[in-house]
Amino acid sequence: MSENNKDRNNKDQNNNFFNNNPLLAFALFAIAIIVIFKLMVGDGGNIGSVVNNNNIQQTKQVKYSEIKKAIEEDKVKSVKIAPSSIEAISSEDGKNVRLVATNIPAIDRDLIPLLEKKNVSYEGIMGGGFFSDVISMLLPILIFFAIWIFLMKRMNKGMGGGILGVGKAGKLINSEKPKTTFDDVAGAEEAKEEVKEIVDFLKYPERYIELGAKIPKGVLLVGPPGTGKTLLAKAAAGEASVPFFSVSGSSFIEMFVGVGASRVRDLFEQAKKEAPSIIFIDEIDAIGKSRTSGGPMGGNDEREQTLNQLLAEMDGFGASTPVIVLAATNRPEVLDAALLRAGRFDRQVLVDKPDYEGRLAILQVHIKDVKLGSKVDLTQIAKATAGLAGADLANIINEAALLAGRKNKKEIEQEDLMEAIERAFVGLEKKNRKINELEKKIVAYHESGHALMAELTEGASRVTKVSIIPRGLGALGYTLHLPEEENRFLKQKHELVAEIDVLLSGRAAEDVFLNEISTGAANDLQRATDIIKAMISVYGMSDVAGLMVLEKSQGNVFLGGGQTIKDYSDKMAEDIDNAVKEFLEQRYTHAKKLLNEYREAIEEIVSVLRDIEVIEGTKVREIIKAFEEKSGLKKLAQKEEKSKQNNPKKEK
Ligand code: ADP
Ligand code: ZN
């Protein structure tokens, strides 16, 4: 994220604040003058504030008639008359008492003659005083301005602009020509490859336009925070040397209704003016949340308008306008389906947390900026930082530099880096982003279980890669399978069973090797259950229901429009439940038995995983083969023999 830019923008905004608002500045100035004047003049003649009369011992609130009576009784020495109040100094029992009457009746013509007659000194004074009148008039305005300014400041913070920035989005959107290149992005090779295509289009738009090629308009970068999505987008702009317009989705939302939409319009207008260019929308989920997930209060109007505007803009420019919208999110599942439709963000690029190699590469990028001691071993650092994202690693190096500086060292040493890692983890533990050793172990066994079963079972897809790096998007680890042949539409029964076996083996491995099971298998179990249920009630593959189809779908279930209709008796339902349970138990027992037999192979796969977190499918097979040669077991050998017979060409 481009925090620095946001800050910079803020400052500019504040400096220009008064320049942009002469009227407001004048009003504030005027108020200030009045307040100062008021303070200098002090008492504006307000009766209540006459306190400097030294020998007054008491002040009494009385009725006007009592003052008048006192005058008549010759008790009063002096009188001050204001339009609506009167104050008399009278002596009672040798004491000077101030009598104050407020709300006196409308002009009493008899008063002055009476005072003359009694020889009482009197003077007239102004009521509340001119200045206090002005103040009381201006005070509400003053308060209003204070609140207004407060709101402006808050909004400035929120979105790098203010009310007055409406329609002047130029100030609110960061535009730059970044110097970032793909070399600055490490350990995200697959994501980089995908983004490189876009760079080519931005560099040579004519080539594509002439061919009539439809260029992707939007690319969604999906991945946990700090994995370099912003960096990647910037690098794309840097490589293509095109302007980079960046905004954060959340900045659209803190505004009044309609403003977000107008900012989207301005954003695209500018980007089109400077095409070829890249628009980057960080945290797009802030505006792109599914409109149906608005909750009981219904949707958020502002968000919806902004989203609609965004959709309209993306549809609005043709394939020949070389503007590419990159958006980042770590929650793709909440996005409105409309955003992901063709012509919008129809490409998704996964920017995942780096594995060991990736972390090493990222560390190497970031140590370029610091002085590193010759004995520093980055491989150890990379190993100790499993589960961390690029941003965390960059932080660790910086933190290590700070630590070394504090110790007055000339170079960063290993111990500084290790200490920085510790600090990072303390911070991250709170955020739940660190995988602890126990979890790593559990996940390693779980995934090894899947992988082993996949390799040994006929009909199961081969393993491409096993990883225990949390993907940030749910799973703690994953085993990547590739079907042996592409473009398969039919599945045989033994393949479905194989799939179930593989799914159950994660849990089985935990059970066999750790003697305890975890919540990590929930998704596996769900899928296994779904498959066996479908085998029984849809595919007619069981003894329970025979060929009878028990569920049929109406409409197109895959487009979300259809529904399944269950058409069977309660007795049958019970039978199915029992059959499902029994079948799963049987497969689970099988899985546990097999894993037990291949115990040594599993242990070896696990130890590789715990060491470097990923293992390639080929390496998995090597380990299993080596074990089979030693032990005389033959599952994998048989499977390979069979597949050689079936596809004599393909297998090497
Ligand atoms: P995101 O947008 O995914 O939240 P950023 O792109 O803002 O992450 O990453 C923040 C910083 O972390 C980057 O500026 C960079 O210094 C560092 N960083 C993250 N990923 C990488 C990477 N793959 N290679 C090099 N540096 C990275
Ligand atoms: Zn699993």
XYZ file of C-alpha atoms and ligand atoms in Angstrom:
680
model
C 0.000 0.000 0.000
C 1.195 3.445 -0.687
C 1.002 4.976 2.753
C 3.656 7.521 1.942
C 1.747 8.906 -0.913
C -1.368 9.183 1.122
C 0.470 11.195 3.729
C 1.973 13.455 1.190
C -1.359 14.115 -0.331
C -2.769 14.972 3.040
C -0.199 17.599 3.733
C -0.697 19.328 0.432
C -4.352 19.378 1.124
C -3.925 21.012 4.487
C -1.567 23.660 3.205
C -3.983 24.643 0.538
C -6.846 24.630 2.919
C -7.137 28.359 3.535
C -6.064 29.313 0.081
C -8.988 27.407 -1.225
C -11.420 28.989 1.218
C -10.933 32.751 1.441
C -14.399 33.196 2.855
C -13.816 30.771 5.651
C -10.469 32.329 6.414
C -12.072 35.762 6.609
C -14.814 34.550 8.917
C -12.309 32.966 11.262
C -10.226 36.128 11.240
C -13.219 38.304 12.051
C -14.209 36.095 14.914
C -10.713 36.165 16.281
C -10.635 39.987 16.187
C -13.924 40.212 18.011
C -12.848 37.807 20.688
C -9.606 39.678 21.262
C -11.407 43.004 21.361
C -13.878 41.660 23.807
C -11.135 40.435 26.079
C -9.352 43.775 25.951
C -12.369 45.924 26.651
C -13.346 43.599 29.396
C -16.629 44.489 30.985
C -18.934 45.858 28.419
C -21.085 47.424 31.140
C -22.986 44.397 32.098
C -24.527 45.066 35.447
C -23.908 41.670 36.863
C -20.237 42.156 36.485
C -19.806 45.361 38.469
C -17.655 43.981 41.203
C -15.114 46.687 41.702
C -17.201 48.649 44.117
C -15.078 47.976 47.138
C -17.244 48.289 50.170
C -20.251 46.381 48.993
C -20.940 43.602 51.371
C -23.917 41.957 49.795
C -25.742 41.659 46.535
C -29.429 40.987 46.538
C -31.781 40.145 43.749
C -34.892 42.162 44.464
C -38.027 43.331 42.752
C -38.042 46.658 40.992
C -40.613 47.921 43.433
C -38.290 47.251 46.330
C -35.565 49.353 44.783
C -38.050 52.113 44.230
C -39.190 51.821 47.815
C -35.602 52.004 49.036
C -35.086 55.182 47.021
C -38.152 56.706 48.554
C -36.914 55.743 51.984
C -33.643 57.574 51.270
C -31.595 54.445 51.621
C -30.122 54.564 48.116
C -26.871 56.348 47.303
C -26.473 55.658 43.611
C -28.247 53.941 40.775
C -27.190 52.438 37.463
C -29.916 52.029 34.904
C -29.726 49.658 31.977
C -32.512 49.071 29.416
C -33.856 46.056 31.182
C -32.264 46.054 34.596
C -31.403 48.360 37.390
C -28.859 48.314 40.158
C -28.935 50.401 43.300
C -26.365 50.767 46.058
C -28.222 51.136 49.268
C -27.152 51.216 52.874
C -28.934 49.029 55.299
C -27.875 49.006 58.942
C -24.609 50.700 58.012
C -23.774 48.091 55.355
C -23.572 48.764 51.663
C -25.860 46.431 49.813
C -26.221 46.122 46.092
C -29.788 45.648 45.020
C -30.284 44.286 41.555
C -33.582 44.071 39.770
C -33.775 42.466 36.418
C -36.708 42.400 34.057
C -37.858 45.805 35.094
C -41.148 46.993 33.658
C -41.107 49.122 30.549
C -39.800 52.601 30.996
C -40.843 54.079 34.278
C -41.228 57.822 33.649
C -41.383 58.523 37.338
C -37.986 57.075 38.132
C -35.699 59.883 36.991
C -37.777 62.644 38.669
C -37.770 60.570 41.821
C -33.996 60.185 41.721
C -33.603 63.932 41.097
C -35.822 64.656 44.000
C -33.996 62.343 46.359
C -30.662 63.572 45.072
C -29.456 60.128 44.181
C -26.603 59.947 41.689
C -27.583 57.912 38.657
C -26.207 56.859 35.313
C -27.456 54.921 32.373
C -25.462 52.046 30.977
C -25.748 49.891 27.906
C -27.613 46.686 28.389
C -25.696 43.498 27.720
C -23.041 45.550 26.040
C -22.483 45.772 22.343
C -19.707 43.260 22.267
C -21.435 40.635 24.212
C -24.354 41.043 21.843
C -22.052 40.458 18.920
C -20.518 37.480 20.636
C -23.826 35.934 21.454
C -24.760 36.346 17.841
C -21.525 34.921 16.527
C -21.082 32.130 18.996
C -23.332 29.673 17.171
C -21.577 30.501 13.927
C -18.246 29.992 15.615
C -19.302 26.610 16.895
C -20.617 25.728 13.497
C -17.297 26.553 11.904
C -15.417 24.608 14.533
C -17.488 21.515 13.796
C -17.118 22.027 10.112
C -13.362 22.270 10.300
C -13.276 19.188 12.474
C -15.241 17.263 9.877
C -13.054 18.536 7.084
C -9.943 17.389 8.856
C -11.392 13.965 9.441
C -12.375 13.636 5.875
C -8.983 14.742 4.741
C -7.534 11.926 6.739
C -9.999 9.429 5.448
C -9.661 10.027 1.788
C -6.979 12.544 1.134
C -9.513 15.154 0.183
C -12.369 17.110 1.607
C -15.816 18.332 0.859
C -14.256 20.975 -1.289
C -12.429 18.319 -3.204
C -15.662 17.102 -4.734
C -15.264 16.982 -8.451
C -11.593 17.802 -8.160
C -10.492 14.260 -7.824
C -7.152 15.125 -9.344
C -5.950 16.088 -5.945
C -7.253 12.954 -4.315
C -5.930 10.355 -6.627
C -2.279 9.541 -6.652
C -0.783 9.715 -10.051
C 2.823 8.865 -10.626
C 5.197 7.239 -13.016
C 6.763 4.649 -10.787
C 10.362 3.564 -11.159
C 9.518 0.152 -9.757
C 10.437 -2.796 -11.956
C 9.763 -6.507 -11.873
C 13.174 -6.977 -10.314
C 11.826 -5.319 -7.191
C 9.176 -7.982 -6.912
C 10.634 -11.257 -5.764
C 9.262 -14.702 -5.153
C 6.000 -14.214 -6.989
C 7.036 -15.657 -10.318
C 3.681 -16.945 -11.488
C 1.926 -13.704 -10.681
C 4.695 -11.790 -12.407
C 4.325 -13.850 -15.561
C 0.636 -13.049 -15.741
C 1.171 -9.368 -15.246
C 3.923 -9.267 -17.856
C 1.363 -9.795 -20.605
C -0.355 -6.613 -19.618
C 2.887 -4.719 -19.726
C 3.385 -5.733 -23.307
C -0.031 -4.474 -24.223
C 0.564 -1.150 -22.552
C 3.914 -0.810 -24.266
C 2.728 -1.609 -27.745
C -1.021 -1.056 -27.777
C -1.112 -0.618 -31.583
C 0.061 -4.159 -32.213
C -2.873 -5.587 -30.357
C -5.428 -3.076 -31.501
C -4.560 -3.643 -35.130
C -5.055 -7.330 -34.693
C -8.391 -6.668 -33.118
C -7.364 -8.498 -29.974
C -9.487 -8.050 -26.898
C -7.203 -7.046 -24.120
C -8.154 -7.784 -20.532
C -9.474 -4.616 -18.950
C -9.305 -5.692 -15.379
C -7.027 -7.981 -13.465
C -7.775 -8.919 -9.916
C -4.767 -9.496 -7.702
C -5.826 -11.834 -4.956
C -3.765 -12.516 -1.876
C -3.173 -11.833 1.785
C -2.006 -8.401 2.918
C 1.603 -7.475 2.378
C 2.316 -10.008 -0.345
C 3.233 -7.340 -2.860
C 0.031 -6.733 -4.796
C 0.528 -2.990 -4.827
C 4.176 -3.512 -5.606
C 3.343 -5.746 -8.540
C 0.857 -3.252 -9.957
C 3.409 -0.502 -9.619
C 6.052 -2.625 -11.255
C 3.721 -3.194 -14.190
C 3.384 0.569 -14.607
C 7.120 0.992 -14.121
C 8.008 -1.627 -16.710
C 5.605 -0.194 -19.240
C 6.562 3.332 -18.159
C 2.962 4.479 -18.051
C 1.203 6.622 -15.447
C -0.054 4.798 -12.395
C -3.270 6.012 -10.795
C -3.896 4.519 -7.406
C -6.799 4.781 -5.022
C -7.987 2.730 -2.142
C -11.459 1.272 -2.345
C -12.187 2.250 1.213
C -11.527 5.906 0.454
C -14.597 5.961 -1.757
C -16.849 4.928 1.002
C -16.285 7.367 3.830
C -17.878 10.038 1.760
C -21.293 11.437 1.193
C -23.603 9.695 -1.201
C -22.702 10.409 -4.774
C -19.172 11.520 -4.153
C -17.660 8.075 -4.519
C -19.278 7.680 -7.906
C -18.049 11.044 -9.056
C -14.554 10.200 -7.961
C -14.658 6.986 -9.946
C -15.697 9.000 -12.983
C -12.845 11.439 -12.484
C -10.397 8.632 -11.960
C -11.242 7.013 -15.250
C -11.381 10.319 -17.053
C -7.849 11.109 -16.015
C -6.547 7.672 -16.738
C -8.069 7.747 -20.211
C -6.612 11.181 -20.845
C -3.174 9.842 -20.064
C -3.614 6.449 -21.706
C -1.861 4.108 -21.909
C -2.084 3.958 -18.148
C -2.802 1.740 -15.182
C -5.471 2.266 -12.572
C -4.879 0.498 -9.302
C -7.717 0.051 -6.823
C -6.515 -1.299 -3.506
C -9.009 -3.049 -1.194
C -11.591 -3.288 -3.916
C -13.785 -5.358 -1.614
C -14.672 -2.116 0.155
C -16.749 -1.083 -2.858
C -17.142 -4.399 -4.583
C -18.869 -6.362 -1.858
C -21.642 -8.480 -3.141
C -24.795 -6.446 -3.306
C -26.842 -9.279 -2.016
C -24.790 -9.465 1.157
C -25.958 -6.108 2.373
C -27.412 -7.563 5.545
C -30.756 -6.834 7.090
C -30.349 -3.112 6.652
C -30.188 -3.553 2.927
C -27.252 -2.365 0.909
C -25.140 0.657 1.402
C -26.306 3.272 -1.055
C -23.000 4.969 -1.398
C -21.172 1.739 -2.009
C -23.699 0.587 -4.518
C -23.549 3.804 -6.485
C -19.789 3.689 -6.490
C -19.777 0.094 -7.615
C -22.266 0.797 -10.386
C -20.185 3.682 -11.566
C -17.096 1.485 -11.597
C -18.903 -1.157 -13.636
C -20.188 1.464 -16.024
C -16.720 2.923 -16.479
C -15.171 -0.457 -17.140
C -17.812 -1.237 -19.722
C -17.515 2.240 -21.111
C -14.101 2.168 -22.663
C -13.492 -0.085 -25.569
C -10.835 -2.694 -26.034
C -8.866 -0.121 -27.943
C -8.310 2.174 -25.000
C -5.120 1.030 -23.355
C -6.177 1.530 -19.783
C -5.861 -1.446 -17.491
C -7.494 -1.643 -14.143
C -5.653 -3.661 -11.536
C -7.448 -4.269 -8.296
C -6.312 -5.950 -5.117
C -8.236 -7.885 -2.533
C -7.665 -10.511 0.078
C -11.323 -11.491 0.125
C -12.289 -12.423 -3.424
C -15.190 -14.480 -2.139
C -17.148 -11.415 -1.025
C -16.927 -9.659 -4.367
C -20.042 -8.989 -6.358
C -20.344 -11.424 -9.225
C -20.888 -8.518 -11.592
C -17.317 -7.396 -11.010
C -15.899 -10.699 -12.141
C -17.846 -10.917 -15.362
C -16.203 -10.912 -18.773
C -14.877 -7.522 -19.748
C -14.348 -6.544 -16.147
C -12.102 -8.323 -13.681
C -12.244 -11.550 -15.585
C -8.641 -12.423 -14.795
C -7.520 -13.323 -11.359
C -3.919 -13.565 -10.330
C -3.028 -15.221 -7.072
C -0.342 -13.364 -5.160
C 0.379 -15.756 -2.373
C 2.584 -15.771 0.645
C 6.085 -16.745 -0.395
C 7.568 -20.167 0.209
C 11.108 -20.673 1.422
C 12.693 -19.856 -1.942
C 10.425 -16.889 -2.379
C 11.286 -15.521 1.024
C 14.973 -15.905 0.288
C 14.523 -13.956 -2.938
C 12.558 -11.214 -1.198
C 15.183 -10.915 1.502
C 17.813 -10.574 -1.182
C 15.895 -7.728 -2.782
C 15.574 -5.850 0.455
C 19.129 -6.285 1.762
C 20.316 -4.214 -1.172
C 19.388 -1.111 0.767
C 21.270 -1.969 3.946
C 24.778 -2.789 5.087
C 24.986 -6.461 5.877
C 27.748 -8.232 7.749
C 29.643 -10.892 5.794
C 28.615 -13.671 8.179
C 24.904 -13.173 7.757
C 23.144 -16.330 6.599
C 19.945 -15.400 4.827
C 18.888 -19.010 4.384
C 18.458 -19.273 8.117
C 16.376 -16.111 8.095
C 14.224 -17.446 5.290
C 13.673 -20.682 7.184
C 12.726 -18.903 10.362
C 10.094 -16.757 8.718
C 7.567 -19.290 7.474
C 4.144 -17.794 7.004
C 5.355 -14.227 6.673
C 4.595 -12.019 3.698
C 6.972 -9.793 1.756
C 5.994 -6.721 3.730
C 6.862 -8.508 6.970
C 10.265 -9.462 5.600
C 10.966 -5.919 4.480
C 10.037 -4.805 7.973
C 12.316 -7.339 9.572
C 15.303 -6.086 7.637
C 14.533 -2.532 8.528
C 13.987 -3.433 12.148
C 17.329 -5.269 12.183
C 19.021 -2.174 10.800
C 17.455 -0.101 13.576
C 18.607 -2.599 16.196
C 22.136 -2.607 14.828
C 22.119 1.165 14.779
C 21.067 1.311 18.381
C 23.991 -0.902 19.272
C 26.221 1.416 17.285
C 27.293 -1.286 14.862
C 28.641 -0.650 11.400
C 26.908 -3.651 9.874
C 23.804 -5.701 10.504
C 24.630 -9.057 12.018
C 22.743 -12.320 12.161
C 21.685 -11.751 15.744
C 20.047 -8.451 14.813
C 18.039 -10.189 12.136
C 17.035 -12.981 14.494
C 15.965 -10.486 17.099
C 13.974 -8.580 14.510
C 12.226 -11.819 13.539
C 11.314 -12.451 17.125
C 9.856 -9.006 17.422
C 7.905 -9.417 14.235
C 6.426 -12.652 15.485
C 5.428 -11.151 18.783
C 3.503 -8.558 16.836
C 2.106 -11.082 14.424
C 1.039 -13.608 16.987
C -1.551 -11.111 18.037
C -2.731 -10.867 14.490
C -2.755 -14.634 14.159
C -0.610 -14.662 11.096
C 2.221 -16.772 12.322
C 1.959 -20.513 12.016
C 3.400 -22.093 15.082
C 5.543 -25.196 15.037
C 2.780 -27.502 16.166
C 0.460 -26.328 13.441
C 3.213 -26.724 10.923
C 3.699 -30.297 12.071
C 0.016 -31.136 11.920
C -0.342 -29.631 8.478
C 2.780 -31.446 7.276
C 1.371 -34.841 8.271
C -2.069 -34.001 6.950
C -0.824 -32.950 3.529
C 1.649 -35.843 3.334
C -1.265 -38.155 3.926
C -3.149 -36.695 0.961
C -0.046 -36.822 -1.199
C 0.892 -40.399 -0.383
C -2.593 -41.696 -0.962
C -2.831 -39.833 -4.251
C 0.375 -41.446 -5.459
C -0.522 -44.959 -4.369
C -4.116 -45.082 -5.487
C -5.100 -46.024 -8.946
C -7.423 -43.468 -10.451
C -6.229 -40.623 -8.260
C -4.573 -37.573 -9.754
C -0.847 -37.307 -9.397
C 0.697 -34.850 -6.994
C 2.274 -31.799 -8.530
C 3.286 -29.993 -5.411
C 2.642 -30.142 -1.701
C 2.928 -27.048 0.433
C 2.409 -26.240 4.057
C 2.492 -22.497 3.612
C -0.752 -21.035 4.739
C -2.424 -19.621 1.715
C -4.085 -16.924 3.677
C -7.273 -17.703 1.862
C -8.494 -20.394 4.158
C -6.349 -23.487 3.822
C -3.323 -23.981 5.998
C -1.614 -26.119 3.424
C -2.414 -27.693 0.135
C -1.658 -30.560 -2.146
C -1.836 -29.698 -5.787
C -3.058 -32.462 -8.068
C -3.014 -32.722 -11.760
C -5.302 -35.190 -13.466
C -3.321 -37.689 -15.503
C -5.101 -36.897 -18.665
C -6.606 -33.610 -19.536
C -10.102 -33.035 -20.790
C -11.789 -35.842 -18.989
C -15.514 -35.596 -18.782
C -16.338 -38.990 -17.445
C -15.273 -40.394 -14.157
C -15.272 -44.055 -13.390
C -16.444 -45.360 -10.100
C -12.952 -46.321 -8.971
C -11.819 -42.769 -9.600
C -14.506 -41.364 -7.366
C -13.540 -43.818 -4.671
C -9.905 -42.834 -5.151
C -10.867 -39.228 -4.691
C -12.599 -40.057 -1.453
C -9.583 -42.039 -0.271
C -7.281 -39.101 -0.953
C -9.603 -36.687 0.823
C -9.850 -38.901 3.887
C -6.103 -39.445 4.089
C -5.375 -36.010 5.513
C -7.400 -36.775 8.600
C -6.150 -40.382 8.616
C -2.525 -39.228 8.687
C -3.191 -37.001 11.678
C -4.871 -39.916 13.338
C -2.108 -42.442 12.613
C 0.972 -40.318 13.191
C -0.096 -37.799 15.788
C -2.733 -39.837 17.597
C -4.951 -36.843 17.577
C -7.200 -35.226 15.038
C -7.757 -31.560 14.290
C -10.326 -29.284 12.730
C -8.181 -29.019 9.609
C -10.014 -31.788 7.797
C -13.452 -30.225 7.825
C -13.422 -29.258 4.185
C -11.990 -32.629 3.107
C -14.700 -34.484 4.957
C -17.382 -32.309 3.477
C -16.170 -33.023 -0.020
C -15.799 -36.732 0.609
C -19.333 -36.849 1.949
C -20.656 -34.968 -1.060
C -19.005 -37.403 -3.437
C -20.339 -40.522 -1.790
C -23.806 -39.020 -1.563
C -23.741 -38.169 -5.228
C -22.582 -41.712 -6.018
C -25.596 -43.094 -4.232
C -28.343 -40.721 -5.168
C -27.282 -39.262 -8.513
C -24.972 -41.715 -10.259
C -26.662 -44.943 -9.266
C -23.444 -46.495 -8.019
C -24.554 -48.109 -4.773
C -26.390 -51.139 -3.462
C -28.649 -49.004 -1.303
C -30.532 -47.351 -4.080
C -29.347 -49.383 -7.026
C -30.013 -47.627 -10.259
C -32.732 -45.506 -8.834
C -31.962 -41.813 -9.074
C -33.007 -40.093 -5.902
C -32.192 -36.526 -6.641
C -32.806 -34.565 -9.723
C -31.947 -31.021 -10.427
C -34.253 -28.479 -11.931
C -32.909 -25.473 -13.714
C -29.224 -25.041 -13.983
C -27.693 -25.808 -10.634
C -24.301 -24.684 -11.817
C -25.451 -21.177 -12.541
C -26.999 -20.947 -9.144
C -30.502 -20.817 -10.522
C -31.613 -24.371 -10.045
C -32.567 -26.506 -7.119
C -32.354 -30.171 -6.375
C -35.446 -32.121 -5.678
C -35.178 -35.030 -3.305
C -37.545 -37.730 -4.207
C -37.389 -40.625 -1.765
C -38.938 -42.051 1.365
C -37.847 -41.438 4.931
C -36.797 -45.043 5.135
C -34.551 -44.558 2.141
C -33.118 -41.410 3.698
C -32.155 -43.393 6.740
C -30.631 -46.149 4.634
C -28.600 -43.611 2.702
C -27.308 -41.995 5.868
C -26.209 -45.352 7.172
C -24.631 -46.326 3.895
C -22.722 -43.056 3.656
C -21.424 -43.451 7.166
C -20.445 -47.059 6.663
C -18.717 -46.390 3.374
C -16.721 -43.492 4.760
C -15.671 -45.600 7.728
C -14.547 -48.389 5.449
C -12.467 -46.045 3.273
C -11.038 -44.366 6.356
C -9.892 -47.688 7.747
C -8.316 -48.504 4.417
C -6.513 -45.154 4.384
C -5.163 -45.595 7.896
C -3.890 -49.061 7.069
C -2.086 -47.925 3.957
C -0.525 -44.906 5.635
C 0.673 -47.152 8.404
C 2.371 -49.448 5.935
C 4.131 -46.511 4.316
C 5.007 -44.905 7.615
C 8.667 -44.370 6.751
C 7.875 -42.691 3.452
C 5.455 -40.347 5.155
C 7.993 -39.445 7.784
C 10.457 -38.555 5.093
C 8.004 -36.376 3.168
C 7.064 -34.688 6.403
C 10.647 -33.927 7.245
C 11.186 -32.253 3.857
C 7.999 -30.244 4.311
C 8.926 -29.117 7.777
C 12.287 -28.081 6.485
C 11.473 -26.174 3.301
C 7.679 -26.175 3.320
C 7.167 -27.321 -0.239
C 7.896 -30.549 -1.990
C 7.506 -31.292 -5.668
C 5.517 -34.270 -6.852
C 8.581 -35.851 -8.414
C 10.403 -35.753 -5.113
C 7.412 -37.360 -3.390
C 7.523 -40.211 -5.891
C 11.259 -40.628 -5.424
C 10.814 -41.015 -1.712
C 8.014 -43.531 -2.120
C 9.917 -45.552 -4.700
C 13.005 -45.693 -2.536
C 10.872 -46.939 0.312
C 9.120 -49.535 -1.831
C 12.438 -50.942 -2.972
C 13.511 -51.302 0.624
C 10.276 -52.688 1.974
C 9.029 -54.799 -0.880
C 5.698 -52.979 -1.009
C 4.520 -52.377 -4.534
C 1.584 -49.992 -4.704
C 3.258 -47.228 -6.640
C 5.206 -49.623 -8.835
C 1.981 -51.419 -9.776
C 0.191 -48.197 -10.483
C 2.935 -47.012 -12.790
C 3.100 -50.381 -14.516
C -0.614 -50.217 -15.201
C -0.617 -46.679 -16.479
C 2.284 -47.608 -18.792
C 0.055 -50.279 -20.315
C -2.823 -47.876 -20.753
C -0.822 -45.030 -22.215
C 2.267 -46.552 -23.733
C 3.260 -43.282 -25.381
C 2.873 -40.859 -22.558
C 4.767 -42.490 -19.769
C 8.505 -42.129 -19.851
P -0.090 -5.583 -0.628
O -0.476 -4.555 -1.630
O -0.207 -6.981 -1.156
O -0.729 -5.443 0.698
P 2.420 -4.245 -0.816
O 2.666 -4.316 -2.262
O 1.877 -2.977 -0.292
O 1.483 -5.440 -0.359
O 3.755 -4.649 -0.052
C 4.308 -3.813 0.923
C 5.811 -3.823 0.838
O 6.311 -5.115 1.163
C 6.353 -3.536 -0.520
O 6.470 -2.163 -0.738
C 7.700 -4.218 -0.498
O 8.663 -3.421 0.132
C 7.430 -5.426 0.376
N 7.118 -6.598 -0.437
C 5.957 -7.288 -0.425
N 5.997 -8.325 -1.293
C 7.207 -8.287 -1.878
C 7.852 -9.082 -2.876
N 7.233 -10.141 -3.443
N 9.106 -8.744 -3.236
C 9.726 -7.700 -2.682
N 9.172 -6.903 -1.748
C 7.938 -7.177 -1.340
Zn -6.842 -31.833 3.709
